[in-house]
Amino acid sequence: MSILKVENLIKDYGKIRALNGISFSVPAGSVFGILGPNGSGKTTLLGIVMSVLKATGGTYQLFGEVPTDDHRKKIGTLLETPNFYHYLSAVQNLKISAAIKGRGEDDIDRVLEVVNLTQRKNSPFSTFSLGMKQRLAIGAALLGNPDVLVFDEPTNGLDPVGIAEIRSLIKRLSQEGKTIIMASHLLD
């Protein structure tokens, strides 16, 4: 089954064409990479798929159907920069994320274990390294244990150790059977 099918997707910002007839299909259980340099439309594409932006033309399907809010609730997302309250702890921030999603508050301890932040669960977000902030954002995406994950530049700004940690986490999630759609400008 195709998790995401994009056909001839177009996005214009005035006279600027950000997406020009993009088509692809993401099979269930895969790790699917959207690769391109900064400014090539990767974030725009993911924003359209997650209903943050409207396409100028073309179509897409989620789970073989015209997308609905219920389809999107089955997807964990990390788009752009993680947004958390700096003065709140990891647990407190994840409780807010769970409340917004309407799911996953009972999943917080498991998620913190998966992203290796259990030891820092009561630390303020402001004390986290960039890698820890990215891992917490992935943890928020994992709340409710979705089968599909969408990550936009999950290693952006990380040092080599942080990049290795995120790659390892993505591999582990894939081995658990999750479908992962990931945008990056890093070929490796």
PDB file of C-alpha atoms in Angstrom:
ATOM      1  CA  MET A   1       0.000   0.000   0.000  1.00  0.00           C
ATOM      2  CA  SER A   2       1.116   3.544  -0.703  1.00  0.00           C
ATOM      3  CA  ILE A   3       1.230   5.763   2.388  1.00  0.00           C
ATOM      4  CA  LEU A   4       1.676   8.935   0.331  1.00  0.00           C
ATOM      5  CA  LYS A   5       1.072   9.419  -3.380  1.00  0.00           C
ATOM      6  CA  VAL A   6       1.878  12.800  -4.924  1.00  0.00           C
ATOM      7  CA  GLU A   7       0.863  13.578  -8.517  1.00  0.00           C
ATOM      8  CA  ASN A   8       2.002  16.651 -10.452  1.00  0.00           C
ATOM      9  CA  LEU A   9       2.155  18.848  -7.332  1.00  0.00           C
ATOM     10  CA  ILE A  10       2.691  22.549  -8.047  1.00  0.00           C
ATOM     11  CA  LYS A  11       3.188  25.426  -5.628  1.00  0.00           C
ATOM     12  CA  ASP A  12       3.601  29.034  -6.669  1.00  0.00           C
ATOM     13  CA  TYR A  13       4.468  31.961  -4.433  1.00  0.00           C
ATOM     14  CA  GLY A  14       3.446  34.803  -6.738  1.00  0.00           C
ATOM     15  CA  LYS A  15       5.808  34.592  -9.710  1.00  0.00           C
ATOM     16  CA  ILE A  16       8.100  32.089  -7.973  1.00  0.00           C
ATOM     17  CA  ARG A  17       7.408  28.409  -8.667  1.00  0.00           C
ATOM     18  CA  ALA A  18       8.562  26.428  -5.619  1.00  0.00           C
ATOM     19  CA  LEU A  19       7.263  23.037  -6.833  1.00  0.00           C
ATOM     20  CA  ASN A  20       6.955  22.189 -10.503  1.00  0.00           C
ATOM     21  CA  GLY A  21       4.993  19.001 -11.159  1.00  0.00           C
ATOM     22  CA  ILE A  22       6.386  16.782  -8.383  1.00  0.00           C
ATOM     23  CA  SER A  23       5.207  13.144  -8.475  1.00  0.00           C
ATOM     24  CA  PHE A  24       6.201  10.156  -6.329  1.00  0.00           C
ATOM     25  CA  SER A  25       4.801   7.386  -4.147  1.00  0.00           C
ATOM     26  CA  VAL A  26       5.925   6.266  -0.679  1.00  0.00           C
ATOM     27  CA  PRO A  27       5.388   2.558   0.062  1.00  0.00           C
ATOM     28  CA  ALA A  28       4.404   1.440   3.562  1.00  0.00           C
ATOM     29  CA  GLY A  29       7.324   0.440   5.781  1.00  0.00           C
ATOM     30  CA  SER A  30       9.957   2.404   3.853  1.00  0.00           C
ATOM     31  CA  VAL A  31      12.347   5.178   4.772  1.00  0.00           C
ATOM     32  CA  PHE A  32      11.753   7.673   1.975  1.00  0.00           C
ATOM     33  CA  GLY A  33      14.130  10.565   1.469  1.00  0.00           C
ATOM     34  CA  ILE A  34      13.298  13.886  -0.151  1.00  0.00           C
ATOM     35  CA  LEU A  35      16.680  15.283  -1.078  1.00  0.00           C
ATOM     36  CA  GLY A  36      17.563  18.733  -2.363  1.00  0.00           C
ATOM     37  CA  PRO A  37      19.522  21.885  -1.585  1.00  0.00           C
ATOM     38  CA  ASN A  38      18.198  24.606   0.694  1.00  0.00           C
ATOM     39  CA  GLY A  39      15.397  26.487  -1.050  1.00  0.00           C
ATOM     40  CA  SER A  40      14.464  23.610  -3.347  1.00  0.00           C
ATOM     41  CA  GLY A  41      10.911  23.186  -1.969  1.00  0.00           C
ATOM     42  CA  LYS A  42      11.303  20.263   0.442  1.00  0.00           C
ATOM     43  CA  THR A  43       9.637  22.054   3.364  1.00  0.00           C
ATOM     44  CA  THR A  44       6.960  23.443   1.049  1.00  0.00           C
ATOM     45  CA  LEU A  45       6.178  19.925  -0.171  1.00  0.00           C
ATOM     46  CA  LEU A  46       5.878  18.541   3.357  1.00  0.00           C
ATOM     47  CA  GLY A  47       3.834  21.576   4.414  1.00  0.00           C
ATOM     48  CA  ILE A  48       1.324  20.845   1.654  1.00  0.00           C
ATOM     49  CA  VAL A  49       1.098  17.167   2.543  1.00  0.00           C
ATOM     50  CA  MET A  50       0.464  18.071   6.195  1.00  0.00           C
ATOM     51  CA  SER A  51      -2.119  20.798   5.275  1.00  0.00           C
ATOM     52  CA  VAL A  52      -0.032  23.682   6.520  1.00  0.00           C
ATOM     53  CA  LEU A  53       0.068  25.064   2.954  1.00  0.00           C
ATOM     54  CA  LYS A  54      -2.239  24.799  -0.066  1.00  0.00           C
ATOM     55  CA  ALA A  55      -0.957  23.524  -3.403  1.00  0.00           C
ATOM     56  CA  THR A  56      -1.413  25.626  -6.526  1.00  0.00           C
ATOM     57  CA  GLY A  57      -2.035  22.475  -8.564  1.00  0.00           C
ATOM     58  CA  GLY A  58      -1.795  18.703  -8.534  1.00  0.00           C
ATOM     59  CA  THR A  59      -3.094  16.180  -6.035  1.00  0.00           C
ATOM     60  CA  TYR A  60      -1.944  13.887  -3.279  1.00  0.00           C
ATOM     61  CA  GLN A  61      -3.368  11.002  -1.278  1.00  0.00           C
ATOM     62  CA  LEU A  62      -2.663   9.666   2.207  1.00  0.00           C
ATOM     63  CA  PHE A  63      -3.235   5.966   2.855  1.00  0.00           C
ATOM     64  CA  GLY A  64      -4.732   5.607  -0.641  1.00  0.00           C
ATOM     65  CA  GLU A  65      -7.465   8.191  -0.034  1.00  0.00           C
ATOM     66  CA  VAL A  66      -8.151  11.902  -0.318  1.00  0.00           C
ATOM     67  CA  PRO A  67      -6.546  13.321   2.858  1.00  0.00           C
ATOM     68  CA  THR A  68      -8.653  14.143   5.901  1.00  0.00           C
ATOM     69  CA  ASP A  69      -7.814  15.356   9.394  1.00  0.00           C
ATOM     70  CA  ASP A  70      -8.216  11.752  10.587  1.00  0.00           C
ATOM     71  CA  HIS A  71      -5.487  10.646   8.163  1.00  0.00           C
ATOM     72  CA  ARG A  72      -3.137  13.338   9.452  1.00  0.00           C
ATOM     73  CA  LYS A  73      -3.751  12.269  13.051  1.00  0.00           C
ATOM     74  CA  LYS A  74      -2.108   8.950  12.122  1.00  0.00           C
ATOM     75  CA  ILE A  75       1.125  10.774  11.246  1.00  0.00           C
ATOM     76  CA  GLY A  76       3.769  12.080  13.630  1.00  0.00           C
ATOM     77  CA  THR A  77       5.461  15.202  12.303  1.00  0.00           C
ATOM     78  CA  LEU A  78       8.527  17.317  12.884  1.00  0.00           C
ATOM     79  CA  LEU A  79       8.365  20.298  10.534  1.00  0.00           C
ATOM     80  CA  GLU A  80      10.950  23.077  10.687  1.00  0.00           C
ATOM     81  CA  THR A  81      12.388  24.049  14.086  1.00  0.00           C
ATOM     82  CA  PRO A  82      11.146  22.444  17.314  1.00  0.00           C
ATOM     83  CA  ASN A  83       8.867  24.815  19.219  1.00  0.00           C
ATOM     84  CA  PHE A  84       8.761  24.219  22.945  1.00  0.00           C
ATOM     85  CA  TYR A  85       8.479  26.394  26.038  1.00  0.00           C
ATOM     86  CA  HIS A  86      12.040  27.090  27.177  1.00  0.00           C
ATOM     87  CA  TYR A  87      11.188  27.296  30.880  1.00  0.00           C
ATOM     88  CA  LEU A  88       9.224  24.009  30.971  1.00  0.00           C
ATOM     89  CA  SER A  89      10.678  20.528  31.360  1.00  0.00           C
ATOM     90  CA  ALA A  90      10.679  17.835  28.681  1.00  0.00           C
ATOM     91  CA  VAL A  91       7.724  16.125  30.398  1.00  0.00           C
ATOM     92  CA  GLN A  92       5.744  19.361  30.668  1.00  0.00           C
ATOM     93  CA  ASN A  93       6.375  20.208  27.010  1.00  0.00           C
ATOM     94  CA  LEU A  94       5.350  16.706  25.906  1.00  0.00           C
ATOM     95  CA  LYS A  95       2.144  16.998  27.964  1.00  0.00           C
ATOM     96  CA  ILE A  96       1.293  20.149  26.007  1.00  0.00           C
ATOM     97  CA  SER A  97       2.080  18.397  22.713  1.00  0.00           C
ATOM     98  CA  ALA A  98      -0.114  15.465  23.728  1.00  0.00           C
ATOM     99  CA  ALA A  99      -2.986  17.788  24.660  1.00  0.00           C
ATOM    100  CA  ILE A 100      -2.751  19.583  21.299  1.00  0.00           C
ATOM    101  CA  LYS A 101      -2.764  16.252  19.444  1.00  0.00           C
ATOM    102  CA  GLY A 102      -5.481  14.816  21.659  1.00  0.00           C
ATOM    103  CA  ARG A 103      -3.391  11.684  22.228  1.00  0.00           C
ATOM    104  CA  GLY A 104      -0.259  10.313  23.804  1.00  0.00           C
ATOM    105  CA  GLU A 105      -0.049  11.698  27.352  1.00  0.00           C
ATOM    106  CA  ASP A 106       0.140   8.144  28.713  1.00  0.00           C
ATOM    107  CA  ASP A 107       2.949   7.542  26.202  1.00  0.00           C
ATOM    108  CA  ILE A 108       5.387  10.181  27.510  1.00  0.00           C
ATOM    109  CA  ASP A 109       7.656   7.880  29.534  1.00  0.00           C
ATOM    110  CA  ARG A 110       8.008   5.440  26.601  1.00  0.00           C
ATOM    111  CA  VAL A 111       8.766   8.262  24.172  1.00  0.00           C
ATOM    112  CA  LEU A 112      11.428   9.758  26.457  1.00  0.00           C
ATOM    113  CA  GLU A 113      13.055   6.324  26.652  1.00  0.00           C
ATOM    114  CA  VAL A 114      12.990   5.927  22.846  1.00  0.00           C
ATOM    115  CA  VAL A 115      14.704   9.294  22.287  1.00  0.00           C
ATOM    116  CA  ASN A 116      17.128   8.743  25.181  1.00  0.00           C
ATOM    117  CA  LEU A 117      15.984  11.680  27.321  1.00  0.00           C
ATOM    118  CA  THR A 118      14.678   9.872  30.409  1.00  0.00           C
ATOM    119  CA  GLN A 119      17.567  11.164  32.545  1.00  0.00           C
ATOM    120  CA  ARG A 120      16.708  14.759  31.567  1.00  0.00           C
ATOM    121  CA  LYS A 121      12.921  14.524  31.619  1.00  0.00           C
ATOM    122  CA  ASN A 122      12.569  17.122  34.394  1.00  0.00           C
ATOM    123  CA  SER A 123      15.214  19.523  33.057  1.00  0.00           C
ATOM    124  CA  PRO A 124      14.102  22.802  31.484  1.00  0.00           C
ATOM    125  CA  PHE A 125      14.149  22.803  27.678  1.00  0.00           C
ATOM    126  CA  SER A 126      16.481  25.828  27.808  1.00  0.00           C
ATOM    127  CA  THR A 127      19.246  23.596  29.238  1.00  0.00           C
ATOM    128  CA  PHE A 128      19.101  21.128  26.316  1.00  0.00           C
ATOM    129  CA  SER A 129      21.746  20.910  23.604  1.00  0.00           C
ATOM    130  CA  LEU A 130      20.564  21.263  20.006  1.00  0.00           C
ATOM    131  CA  GLY A 131      20.670  17.474  19.594  1.00  0.00           C
ATOM    132  CA  MET A 132      18.545  16.985  22.700  1.00  0.00           C
ATOM    133  CA  LYS A 133      16.044  19.549  21.404  1.00  0.00           C
ATOM    134  CA  GLN A 134      15.788  17.655  18.109  1.00  0.00           C
ATOM    135  CA  ARG A 135      15.334  14.349  19.961  1.00  0.00           C
ATOM    136  CA  LEU A 136      12.562  15.882  22.087  1.00  0.00           C
ATOM    137  CA  ALA A 137      10.860  17.106  18.904  1.00  0.00           C
ATOM    138  CA  ILE A 138      11.055  13.578  17.488  1.00  0.00           C
ATOM    139  CA  GLY A 139       9.649  12.361  20.802  1.00  0.00           C
ATOM    140  CA  ALA A 140       6.684  14.703  20.378  1.00  0.00           C
ATOM    141  CA  ALA A 141       6.141  13.264  16.892  1.00  0.00           C
ATOM    142  CA  LEU A 142       6.159   9.756  18.399  1.00  0.00           C
ATOM    143  CA  LEU A 143       3.388  10.485  20.921  1.00  0.00           C
ATOM    144  CA  GLY A 144       0.497   8.100  20.372  1.00  0.00           C
ATOM    145  CA  ASN A 145       2.820   5.680  18.524  1.00  0.00           C
ATOM    146  CA  PRO A 146       1.952   6.651  14.912  1.00  0.00           C
ATOM    147  CA  ASP A 147       2.917   4.246  12.115  1.00  0.00           C
ATOM    148  CA  VAL A 148       4.021   7.099   9.830  1.00  0.00           C
ATOM    149  CA  LEU A 149       6.560   9.810  10.660  1.00  0.00           C
ATOM    150  CA  VAL A 150       7.370  12.947   8.648  1.00  0.00           C
ATOM    151  CA  PHE A 151      10.656  14.666   9.501  1.00  0.00           C
ATOM    152  CA  ASP A 152      11.848  17.899   7.912  1.00  0.00           C
ATOM    153  CA  GLU A 153      15.639  18.246   8.234  1.00  0.00           C
ATOM    154  CA  PRO A 154      15.851  16.284  11.517  1.00  0.00           C
ATOM    155  CA  THR A 155      19.656  16.665  11.662  1.00  0.00           C
ATOM    156  CA  ASN A 156      19.720  20.374  10.797  1.00  0.00           C
ATOM    157  CA  GLY A 157      22.399  22.219  12.771  1.00  0.00           C
ATOM    158  CA  LEU A 158      23.641  19.146  14.625  1.00  0.00           C
ATOM    159  CA  ASP A 159      27.256  18.190  15.147  1.00  0.00           C
ATOM    160  CA  PRO A 160      28.500  14.793  13.861  1.00  0.00           C
ATOM    161  CA  VAL A 161      27.605  13.038  17.134  1.00  0.00           C
ATOM    162  CA  GLY A 162      24.086  14.500  17.069  1.00  0.00           C
ATOM    163  CA  ILE A 163      23.649  13.492  13.429  1.00  0.00           C
ATOM    164  CA  ALA A 164      24.742   9.944  14.270  1.00  0.00           C
ATOM    165  CA  GLU A 165      22.253   9.793  17.172  1.00  0.00           C
ATOM    166  CA  ILE A 166      19.347  10.909  14.975  1.00  0.00           C
ATOM    167  CA  ARG A 167      20.325   8.492  12.179  1.00  0.00           C
ATOM    168  CA  SER A 168      20.499   5.643  14.665  1.00  0.00           C
ATOM    169  CA  LEU A 169      17.073   6.577  16.037  1.00  0.00           C
ATOM    170  CA  ILE A 170      15.570   6.711  12.528  1.00  0.00           C
ATOM    171  CA  LYS A 171      17.042   3.288  11.714  1.00  0.00           C
ATOM    172  CA  ARG A 172      15.609   1.855  14.929  1.00  0.00           C
ATOM    173  CA  LEU A 173      12.153   3.320  14.199  1.00  0.00           C
ATOM    174  CA  SER A 174      12.295   1.869  10.692  1.00  0.00           C
ATOM    175  CA  GLN A 175      13.183  -1.560  12.083  1.00  0.00           C
ATOM    176  CA  GLU A 176      10.050  -1.298  14.252  1.00  0.00           C
ATOM    177  CA  GLY A 177       8.028  -1.050  11.030  1.00  0.00           C
ATOM    178  CA  LYS A 178       7.390   2.678  10.906  1.00  0.00           C
ATOM    179  CA  THR A 179       7.174   4.461   7.556  1.00  0.00           C
ATOM    180  CA  ILE A 180       9.461   7.479   7.614  1.00  0.00           C
ATOM    181  CA  ILE A 181       9.346  10.360   5.150  1.00  0.00           C
ATOM    182  CA  MET A 182      12.350  12.583   5.644  1.00  0.00           C
ATOM    183  CA  ALA A 183      13.553  15.731   3.896  1.00  0.00           C
ATOM    184  CA  SER A 184      17.219  16.647   3.966  1.00  0.00           C
ATOM    185  CA  HIS A 185      19.826  18.654   2.089  1.00  0.00           C
ATOM    186  CA  LEU A 186      22.558  16.248   3.251  1.00  0.00           C
ATOM    187  CA  LEU A 187      23.252  13.567   0.643  1.00  0.00           C
ATOM    188  CA  ASP A 188      24.959  11.202   3.095  1.00  0.00           C
TER     189      ASP A 188
END
